[in-house]
Amino acid sequence: KKNFDMKNAVIGNNRQKANLIVLGAVPRLLYLLQQSSSSLELRTECAVVLGSLSMGTENNIKSLVDCHIIPALLQGLLCSDLIFIEACLRCLRTIFISPVTPVQLLYTDPTVIPHLMSLLSRSQHTQEYITQIFAHCCKTPEHQTVLFNHGAIQNIAPLLISPSYKVRMQALKCFSVLAYENAQVSMTLVNVLVDGEQLSQVFVRMMQRDKPIEMQLTAAKCLTYMCRAGAIRTDDNCIVLKTLPCLVRMCSKERLLEERVEGAETLAYLMEPDIELQRIASVTDHLVSMLADYFKYPSSVSAITDIKRYIDFNSRCNQLDHDLKHAHELRQAAFKLYASLGSNDEDIRKKITETENMMDRIVSGLSESSIKVRLAAVRCLHSLSRSVQQLRTSFHDHAVWKPLMKLLQNAPDEVLVMASSTLCNLLLEFSPSKEPILESGVIELLCSLTQSDSPALRVNGIWALMNMAFQADQKVKVEIVQALGTEQLFRLLSDPDTNVLMKTLGLLRNLLSTRPHIDQIMSSHGKQIMQAVTLILEGEHSIEVKEQTLCILANIADGNTAKELIMTNDDMLQKIKYYMGHSNVKLQLAATFCISNLIWNEEDGSQERQDKLREMGFVDILHKLTQASDPNLCDRAKTAMQQYLA
Amino acid sequence: MEKSYWVFIERTRVILTFMLAYKYASLQCSIAIFDVKNTYKTSEELILAIHLLQQDLQPLLAGLTFKELFTLLTLGAGSLLTGDPAFNYQEHELNERLKRLYPAVNEEETPLPRSWSPKDKYSYIGLSQNNLRVHYKGHGKNHKDAASVRATHPIPAACGIYYFEVKIVSKGRDGYMGIGLSAQGDNMNRLPGWDKHSYGYHGDDGHSFCSSGTGQPYGPTFTTGDVIGCCVNLINNTCFYTKNGHSLGNKLSALSFCPCLSFQPNLYPTVGLQTPGEIVDANFGQQPFVFDIEDYMSEWRAKIHSMIARFPIGERLGDWQAVLQNMVSSYLVHHGYCATAMTFARATETMIQEDQTSIKNRQRIQKLVLAGRVGEAIDATQQLYPGLLEHDPNLLFMLKCRQFVEMVNGTDSEVRCFSARSPKSQDSYPGSPNLSPRHGATNAHLHNTGADSPTCSNGVTPTNKNKSHNKYTGVSSASASSSPSSSPSSVNYSESNSTDSTKSQPHSATSNQETSDSEMEIEAEHYSNGVTESSTRIMNGTYKHQEILQADDNSVDDSCSSRQLCGGNQAATERMIQFGRELQALSEQLCRQYGKNATHKKMLQDAFSLLAYSDPWNCPVGQQLDPMQREAICSALNSAILESQNLPKQPPLMLALGQATECVQLMAKVRSGSCSFARVDNFLH
């Protein structure tokens, strides 16, 4: 009876709820709830009151969780009375869907999930609450696995055709979180039949345009995740003709801001790896220009305060707050989608950059306060930077390197990765931005990136340096070597990441080009470089790495003075000989190239070198190679042989 | 059931046999005599017939596929007499698809486009493949050599949303192709989009042209192998194009790339070609569309329904409520639901115009009519509303005709008093007069629906009793029975009202079986069940009864064998025949007074035809005996009474419904596309 009064007192009144909690009602209620001696009616009332308390503020929920309400309620589910179970589940649902509740609490007791699965058959209410709990508490691959192993798919699939909309919707949400980046779940899902119909067809029906938007969107997410997990082909009609158009519709102006954000993000994810989907999306419903609308919400704080000063009406303010809250989300979603759209096709990139004020928007996006927006903007920029034409034109016109450089000074790693990767493209030799970037003292920055713990950052740093060194002035090369330091250079040559090693070798190769540069660098760092080359050729490395190293050696052999570093190193010559007889043509070619450089006529001391190499048996090998089946190798060997004949 | 099934099969067999003969003799199949269209009302029936025949006529049809049979039958339907079976099958598919897509279109008034028009085209255009394929046959030097062709018919507004597709078979030399719309009278020496009232999407540059020589960037280019669609939305007056099943969109932020089809003449599907070798194929519904147009339509249907459901009523909530209450109340009063109306009035604190006794009187009369006791109803009307029927001889005639039918049925009191059948429970006729009819079940008969006052002996003779000779005298004679069971088997009837029980006397009319031709003719008639039609000139919407039939001991659905003419009583039959003569005389008198009346004649003929069958309930005109048929006359009588009391003869609810239906039809006429998704039926569940 007391409870009954309590229930009426607290319903809909947050302050009363807080008061009750402060007064210590929760432990008392929990005590009554757990007491098997109290009447079922009383226990149910307790669960109802607790459920009402949990509907309050986040603080309320925190206090409830602190009082160990979750184990108590889970315990209550073991009771056989349906009304009581439903009251407990309702309360659990409210608590678990709150962001302040640690989802892990659902998984601490391993008997809970199987028991919840068994309760799914009890009533529409249990179905609704349990699926809602699952949908909110499945956050990691481990959670997915636990639910999957307890038969979530078989138990929840029939609920997709439940007469209750809420149940259908929560079941659908469950599948979307279960299938996300999970090949096992996705592969299982495609083979599930619901009432004789394939699950993918059930989802397709849920995407029909007269269905509620929420349902269309969630069904599209399910199919997207199944597709990305490899369970559905990207050219399947249910993706090309149903999911993709549905997601494009979700981006339209008629949809709510939240729906537009989710739609754009899902669409970006769906078509990221597939150029055909990107092409289709780019012409569907004018998506590219539709996305431009995503930027038409207040963007800077000053503008907001200005507007707020002028608008007194509460409703307008609420609307504005709502818009503001979503403005960042909208922008980052649009950037993501643009990034995905433009990741492969040159025409689409052109279309994007030609969209009204697009480059300006990206530039200002790079310096926005929200990290999410900055990251998305730089992703978009990166995607567009793969276009030679855009690098030459719009990128230069809008001086995108400036905000990019600024972003590189101080940003979290994930932003840095994208930004430095973009910078790599901006430093390509045909990019007009290369010069101003060089002048802005980027070398130091890039060198510091090579010392990062993140392999991706190291790759990007060294990659950028490599691009920078390509056909660069002597001055720049010297600067790079000095700034990087030989010690760091050699550290990178023994980097565990093959990508880093490859790009470092690439940098070396670019540094060691044109004769004067070769001689100069080799005169100062020759010893270390030869050591490193030896080390790599002796080590266990991929063909690509060894080929690159032999190419460096060939470059060294092209120097005037540098040649001698090889000629005096018999061990090295033996190695070259070995690679000339290697089974891999690429390595043979690179090694032959190296010898060819060494014995080249018209250069001082060529006769002596030719003699020495003849003595070592190189002529025989060359002779053999002139019979090689590979035409390139054959030519190369013949050219080398001619040096002897001349 | 059994019998009709065999008739059905037999008919199909005859038709097919003839058709096969024709086919093998390779004669022109102009089989107008076989009105297949009237034999099979729907394609489902047709398909069923074919399936049955395939089992039934194995030897005859050996080697013929379903498709060939289908084609043969549809050939007979006189649709298109070409020798290509595939085409006829396609034709059938086309009709089905168009019906499904555009249910609101009345093709008799506004036919849908089905092919390109061989007349409405420029001379550089060539047509083939049943006028669906278009090819260019000009020089194609420059834009002056452009040529277009329009479809046979414009797009009816009642479509709401219209869609067609064109497949690019070959892009020819330059692929200067335009797909779109144009108005009649537009120059055909142009591509769609260049002139006023014309719109087009062009393949060479992907631009959209909206009544202008310069296009605007719209979508991708298109070429050989692509399927281009054009969708006209007559609800928001826009149009958009599709490529290979993907919508290219119609709304743009800064610039309007899309044609705004506001207030303009009828638009025709149009294609234009400009260089040699260009060939395109149209799909007006012959094949499934690549783009999911039905899904698009479903979105708009949902939109319009929710718009109607959420129509804002704002501050005037109170007014609306009063109006609605009034409508409900007046509807209840009109139909004589007296107690319900009183309760409703009390609950909603509204007034009822008519006084209770008047309502009860009407209710009583209606009950009588619906119970099939038309004679008593006529008497009661004459007592309570003297002069009413005298002033309305049409109504009186209709009532008497019905009375005759009820006599055949054995329900009218003039024959019931002979057969001495009265309901098991006296007070069983439920309060609502509309409860008795059984909808849908054609064979359901109410043998006895007794009223509260079982005074059956009131054989009051009708007033206009000018005796004359009946032409039909010879038709029915009490001959030997064809049905062995002599008494109603299912119910224990109380004998309270019986005066002359001769029910054991078997009785049946001699049957002179009609030829199947005339049967077909009669079957083709439409009985619009559940439609309250009065003699009023107001167009009424169809109104479907929603009352749930209550399980009622009295509405016994007797088995066929127990039903006999006039309840199987000879005296009653004689009385019926006498009454028939009187009716004939009345008809002749009316004819003299008011001139010939085709409706009357037909009504009389139909009623008398009942006597021509051994089992009137299962004969082609047997539908008349269905208790549901009482509703129309009941409602007419009710309206007449109300009118005589200076009350509205139609309840406002029905007027509103009729009005709404009319409005929707009017919308189609003024080219407002939303009418197709705002059909009144959709809201009457």
XYZ file of N, CA, C and O in Angstrom, chain A residues 540-628:
356
model
N 66.371 -11.814 -44.079
C 65.195 -12.459 -44.650
C 64.195 -11.385 -45.053
O 63.459 -10.863 -44.208
N 64.165 -11.029 -46.280
C 63.238 -9.995 -46.721
C 62.513 -10.428 -47.979
O 62.938 -11.363 -48.673
N 61.448 -9.708 -48.269
C 60.654 -10.047 -49.456
C 61.433 -9.657 -50.713
O 62.389 -8.883 -50.662
N 61.015 -10.209 -51.825
C 61.629 -9.908 -53.118
C 61.639 -8.408 -53.364
O 62.632 -7.836 -53.812
N 60.481 -7.755 -53.048
C 60.351 -6.310 -53.318
C 61.430 -5.522 -52.582
O 62.048 -4.611 -53.129
N 61.649 -5.908 -51.336
C 62.642 -5.196 -50.531
C 64.034 -5.379 -51.133
O 64.800 -4.423 -51.300
N 64.348 -6.597 -51.494
C 65.677 -6.880 -52.040
C 65.852 -6.184 -53.379
O 66.923 -5.655 -53.687
N 64.814 -6.195 -54.172
C 64.896 -5.524 -55.472
C 65.196 -4.041 -55.274
O 66.073 -3.470 -55.919
N 64.447 -3.449 -54.356
C 64.645 -2.025 -54.064
C 66.088 -1.784 -53.616
O 66.732 -0.802 -54.019
N 66.614 -2.690 -52.795
C 67.973 -2.541 -52.285
C 68.992 -2.659 -53.420
O 69.957 -1.871 -53.491
N 68.765 -3.610 -54.310
C 69.668 -3.762 -55.450
C 69.627 -2.527 -56.351
O 70.639 -2.133 -56.933
N 68.451 -1.934 -56.427
C 68.327 -0.701 -57.210
C 69.165 0.415 -56.593
O 69.783 1.223 -57.288
N 69.158 0.463 -55.261
C 69.988 1.455 -54.576
C 71.462 1.207 -54.920
O 72.220 2.126 -55.241
N 71.813 -0.050 -54.889
C 73.181 -0.431 -55.214
C 73.529 -0.003 -56.639
O 74.621 0.507 -56.906
N 72.585 -0.202 -57.536
C 72.797 0.202 -58.926
C 73.009 1.710 -59.015
O 73.843 2.198 -59.783
N 72.211 2.460 -58.206
C 72.388 3.919 -58.178
C 73.786 4.283 -57.677
O 74.438 5.181 -58.219
N 74.219 3.579 -56.635
C 75.560 3.847 -56.102
C 76.613 3.570 -57.184
O 77.554 4.332 -57.366
N 76.371 2.480 -57.917
C 77.316 2.094 -58.972
C 77.397 3.132 -60.072
O 78.318 3.137 -60.886
N 76.414 3.987 -60.114
C 76.367 5.021 -61.143
C 77.204 6.248 -60.751
O 77.531 7.091 -61.587
N 77.529 6.369 -59.476
C 78.317 7.521 -59.036
C 79.736 7.448 -59.563
O 80.197 6.382 -59.991
N 80.431 8.571 -59.516
C 81.808 8.578 -59.981
C 82.734 7.979 -58.937
O 83.489 7.048 -59.217
N 82.652 8.516 -57.754
C 83.527 8.027 -56.688
C 82.860 6.902 -55.913
O 83.525 6.022 -55.363
N 81.543 6.976 -55.908
C 80.793 5.994 -55.121
C 81.036 4.575 -55.596
O 81.011 3.631 -54.811
N 81.283 4.445 -56.940
C 81.551 3.121 -57.516
C 82.551 2.325 -56.694
O 82.390 1.125 -56.487
N 83.573 3.033 -56.288
C 84.680 2.342 -55.640
C 84.258 1.624 -54.366
O 84.838 0.628 -53.980
N 83.189 2.174 -53.725
C 82.709 1.535 -52.504
C 82.241 0.099 -52.780
O 82.319 -0.760 -51.915
N 81.767 -0.094 -53.992
C 81.352 -1.451 -54.345
C 82.537 -2.266 -54.834
O 82.741 -3.409 -54.425
N 83.339 -1.617 -55.729
C 84.441 -2.338 -56.351
C 85.440 -2.858 -55.329
O 86.053 -3.904 -55.520
N 85.552 -2.125 -54.244
C 86.526 -2.550 -53.243
C 85.917 -3.554 -52.259
O 86.567 -4.010 -51.343
N 84.663 -3.806 -52.432
C 83.978 -4.687 -51.480
C 83.669 -6.018 -52.170
O 82.616 -6.191 -52.808
N 84.563 -6.963 -52.085
C 84.404 -8.224 -52.792
C 83.164 -8.993 -52.325
O 82.468 -9.650 -53.111
N 82.919 -8.855 -51.065
C 81.746 -9.512 -50.505
C 80.477 -9.045 -51.219
O 79.610 -9.841 -51.589
N 80.436 -7.707 -51.430
C 79.278 -7.132 -52.099
C 79.180 -7.644 -53.534
O 78.090 -7.977 -54.026
N 80.338 -7.726 -54.188
C 80.349 -8.198 -55.567
C 79.853 -9.640 -55.654
O 79.096 -10.002 -56.566
N 80.230 -10.430 -54.682
C 79.752 -11.813 -54.655
C 78.228 -11.853 -54.536
O 77.550 -12.675 -55.152
N 77.736 -10.915 -53.719
C 76.279 -10.867 -53.527
C 75.581 -10.526 -54.842
O 74.578 -11.129 -55.205
N 76.181 -9.553 -55.554
C 75.587 -9.159 -56.841
C 75.569 -10.359 -57.780
O 74.582 -10.623 -58.475
N 76.689 -11.072 -57.778
C 76.806 -12.241 -58.626
C 75.701 -13.249 -58.295
O 75.043 -13.808 -59.173
N 75.513 -13.434 -56.991
C 74.487 -14.371 -56.539
C 73.124 -13.980 -57.083
O 72.368 -14.813 -57.601
N 72.811 -12.679 -56.995
C 71.474 -12.236 -57.417
C 71.305 -12.267 -58.923
O 70.201 -12.382 -59.425
N 72.443 -12.181 -59.661
C 72.330 -12.300 -61.114
C 71.874 -13.695 -61.508
O 71.282 -13.892 -62.565
N 72.189 -14.638 -60.640
C 71.763 -16.006 -60.933
C 70.529 -16.425 -60.156
O 70.195 -17.599 -60.063
N 69.872 -15.440 -59.556
C 68.672 -15.731 -58.743
C 67.522 -16.215 -59.616
O 67.495 -15.973 -60.823
N 66.602 -16.905 -59.002
C 65.485 -17.435 -59.792
C 64.482 -16.343 -60.147
O 63.672 -16.497 -61.058
N 64.530 -15.233 -59.413
C 63.566 -14.171 -59.691
C 64.130 -13.173 -60.710
O 65.198 -12.608 -60.516
N 63.410 -12.986 -61.773
C 63.883 -12.127 -62.872
C 64.113 -10.686 -62.410
O 65.080 -10.032 -62.803
N 63.239 -10.213 -61.565
C 63.355 -8.819 -61.113
C 64.693 -8.582 -60.420
O 65.354 -7.559 -60.623
N 65.058 -9.539 -59.579
C 66.329 -9.400 -58.855
C 67.500 -9.530 -59.818
O 68.483 -8.800 -59.731
N 67.377 -10.447 -60.776
C 68.426 -10.618 -61.785
C 68.637 -9.314 -62.551
O 69.755 -8.858 -62.760
N 67.517 -8.729 -62.901
C 67.547 -7.497 -63.676
C 68.248 -6.383 -62.895
O 69.132 -5.676 -63.429
N 67.846 -6.225 -61.629
C 68.436 -5.158 -60.816
C 69.931 -5.389 -60.623
O 70.747 -4.444 -60.709
N 70.332 -6.646 -60.410
C 71.745 -6.953 -60.195
C 72.547 -6.707 -61.469
O 73.651 -6.128 -61.441
N 71.994 -7.130 -62.599
C 72.662 -6.915 -63.885
C 72.850 -5.426 -64.156
O 73.879 -4.971 -64.661
N 71.791 -4.670 -63.800
C 71.825 -3.215 -63.967
C 73.014 -2.627 -63.196
O 73.741 -1.748 -63.668
N 73.194 -3.147 -62.006
C 74.259 -2.695 -61.125
C 75.630 -2.957 -61.795
O 76.486 -2.070 -61.878
N 75.840 -4.174 -62.306
C 77.102 -4.535 -62.977
C 77.311 -3.676 -64.212
O 78.403 -3.148 -64.468
N 76.225 -3.530 -64.955
C 76.282 -2.712 -66.160
C 76.812 -1.305 -65.845
O 77.631 -0.752 -66.579
N 76.345 -0.736 -64.750
C 76.822 0.593 -64.345
C 78.313 0.578 -64.001
O 79.034 1.530 -64.274
N 78.729 -0.528 -63.394
C 80.122 -0.606 -62.954
C 81.089 -0.705 -64.135
O 82.175 -0.156 -64.105
N 80.680 -1.419 -65.170
C 81.613 -1.662 -66.264
C 81.426 -0.689 -67.405
O 81.953 -0.870 -68.507
N 80.583 0.335 -67.170
C 80.283 1.272 -68.268
C 81.550 1.919 -68.786
O 82.371 2.389 -68.024
N 81.765 1.872 -70.129
C 82.926 2.508 -70.765
C 82.940 4.007 -70.481
O 82.249 4.453 -69.580
N 83.598 4.776 -71.218
C 83.599 6.249 -71.189
C 83.824 6.809 -69.794
O 83.708 7.989 -69.574
N 84.023 5.999 -68.813
C 84.233 6.535 -67.480
C 85.633 6.149 -67.008
O 86.159 5.106 -67.402
N 86.151 6.997 -66.114
C 87.506 6.728 -65.624
C 87.579 5.359 -64.971
O 86.702 4.995 -64.189
N 88.606 4.653 -65.332
C 88.884 3.377 -64.672
C 87.966 2.266 -65.062
O 87.904 1.231 -64.391
N 87.263 2.444 -66.144
C 86.305 1.396 -66.537
C 87.039 0.110 -66.919
O 86.546 -0.989 -66.639
N 88.219 0.289 -67.532
C 88.980 -0.883 -67.961
C 89.351 -1.779 -66.789
O 89.137 -2.995 -66.819
N 89.848 -1.123 -65.723
C 90.255 -1.903 -64.549
C 89.070 -2.663 -63.961
O 89.155 -3.835 -63.592
N 87.960 -1.966 -63.896
C 86.778 -2.603 -63.303
C 86.332 -3.790 -64.158
O 86.007 -4.850 -63.650
N 86.361 -3.534 -65.485
C 85.955 -4.640 -66.379
C 86.838 -5.859 -66.161
O 86.353 -6.991 -66.071
N 88.139 -5.595 -66.050
C 89.068 -6.701 -65.872
C 88.784 -7.451 -64.587
O 88.711 -8.679 -64.550
N 88.597 -6.653 -63.541
C 88.397 -7.304 -62.245
C 87.151 -8.189 -62.257
O 87.149 -9.319 -61.768
N 86.126 -7.624 -62.884
C 84.872 -8.369 -62.880
C 84.944 -9.598 -63.779
O 84.339 -10.623 -63.493
N 85.718 -9.441 -64.884
C 85.904 -10.614 -65.738
C 86.560 -11.752 -64.944
O 86.152 -12.891 -64.985
N 87.578 -11.305 -64.178
C 88.276 -12.294 -63.357
C 87.316 -13.003 -62.403
O 87.428 -14.184 -62.127
N 86.354 -12.222 -61.906
C 85.433 -12.817 -60.928
C 84.360 -13.681 -61.583
O 83.481 -14.228 -60.917
N 84.386 -13.719 -62.937
C 83.448 -14.621 -63.628
C 82.132 -13.984 -64.016
O 81.163 -14.683 -64.315
N 82.100 -12.629 -64.013
C 80.833 -11.971 -64.356
C 80.496 -12.104 -65.835
O 79.322 -12.143 -66.186
N 81.602 -12.161 -66.683
C 81.331 -12.201 -68.120
C 80.564 -13.483 -68.485
O 79.615 -13.454 -69.282
N 80.981 -14.573 -67.848
C 80.278 -15.838 -68.119
C 78.793 -15.734 -67.767
O 77.928 -16.174 -68.528
N 78.585 -15.112 -66.617
C 77.177 -14.982 -66.198
C 76.402 -14.127 -67.186
O 75.298 -14.474 -67.606
N 77.039 -12.988 -67.571
C 76.379 -12.095 -68.526
C 76.076 -12.851 -69.815
O 74.995 -12.702 -70.406
N 77.038 -13.629 -70.210
C 76.872 -14.378 -71.441
C 75.659 -15.311 -71.360
O 74.850 -15.406 -72.284
N 75.576 -15.940 -70.208
C 74.449 -16.842 -69.996
C 73.125 -16.068 -70.047
O 72.140 -16.509 -70.616
N 73.187 -14.868 -69.453
C 71.946 -14.080 -69.365
C 71.481 -13.577 -70.728
O 70.299 -13.285 -70.913
N 72.413 -13.469 -71.682
C 71.977 -13.033 -73.014
C 71.055 -14.062 -73.642
O 70.340 -13.776 -74.594
N 71.074 -15.263 -73.079
C 70.183 -16.314 -73.593
C 68.875 -16.378 -72.784
O 68.054 -17.264 -73.030
N 68.752 -15.479 -71.838
C 67.587 -15.539 -70.940
C 66.284 -15.401 -71.711
O 66.238 -14.792 -72.786
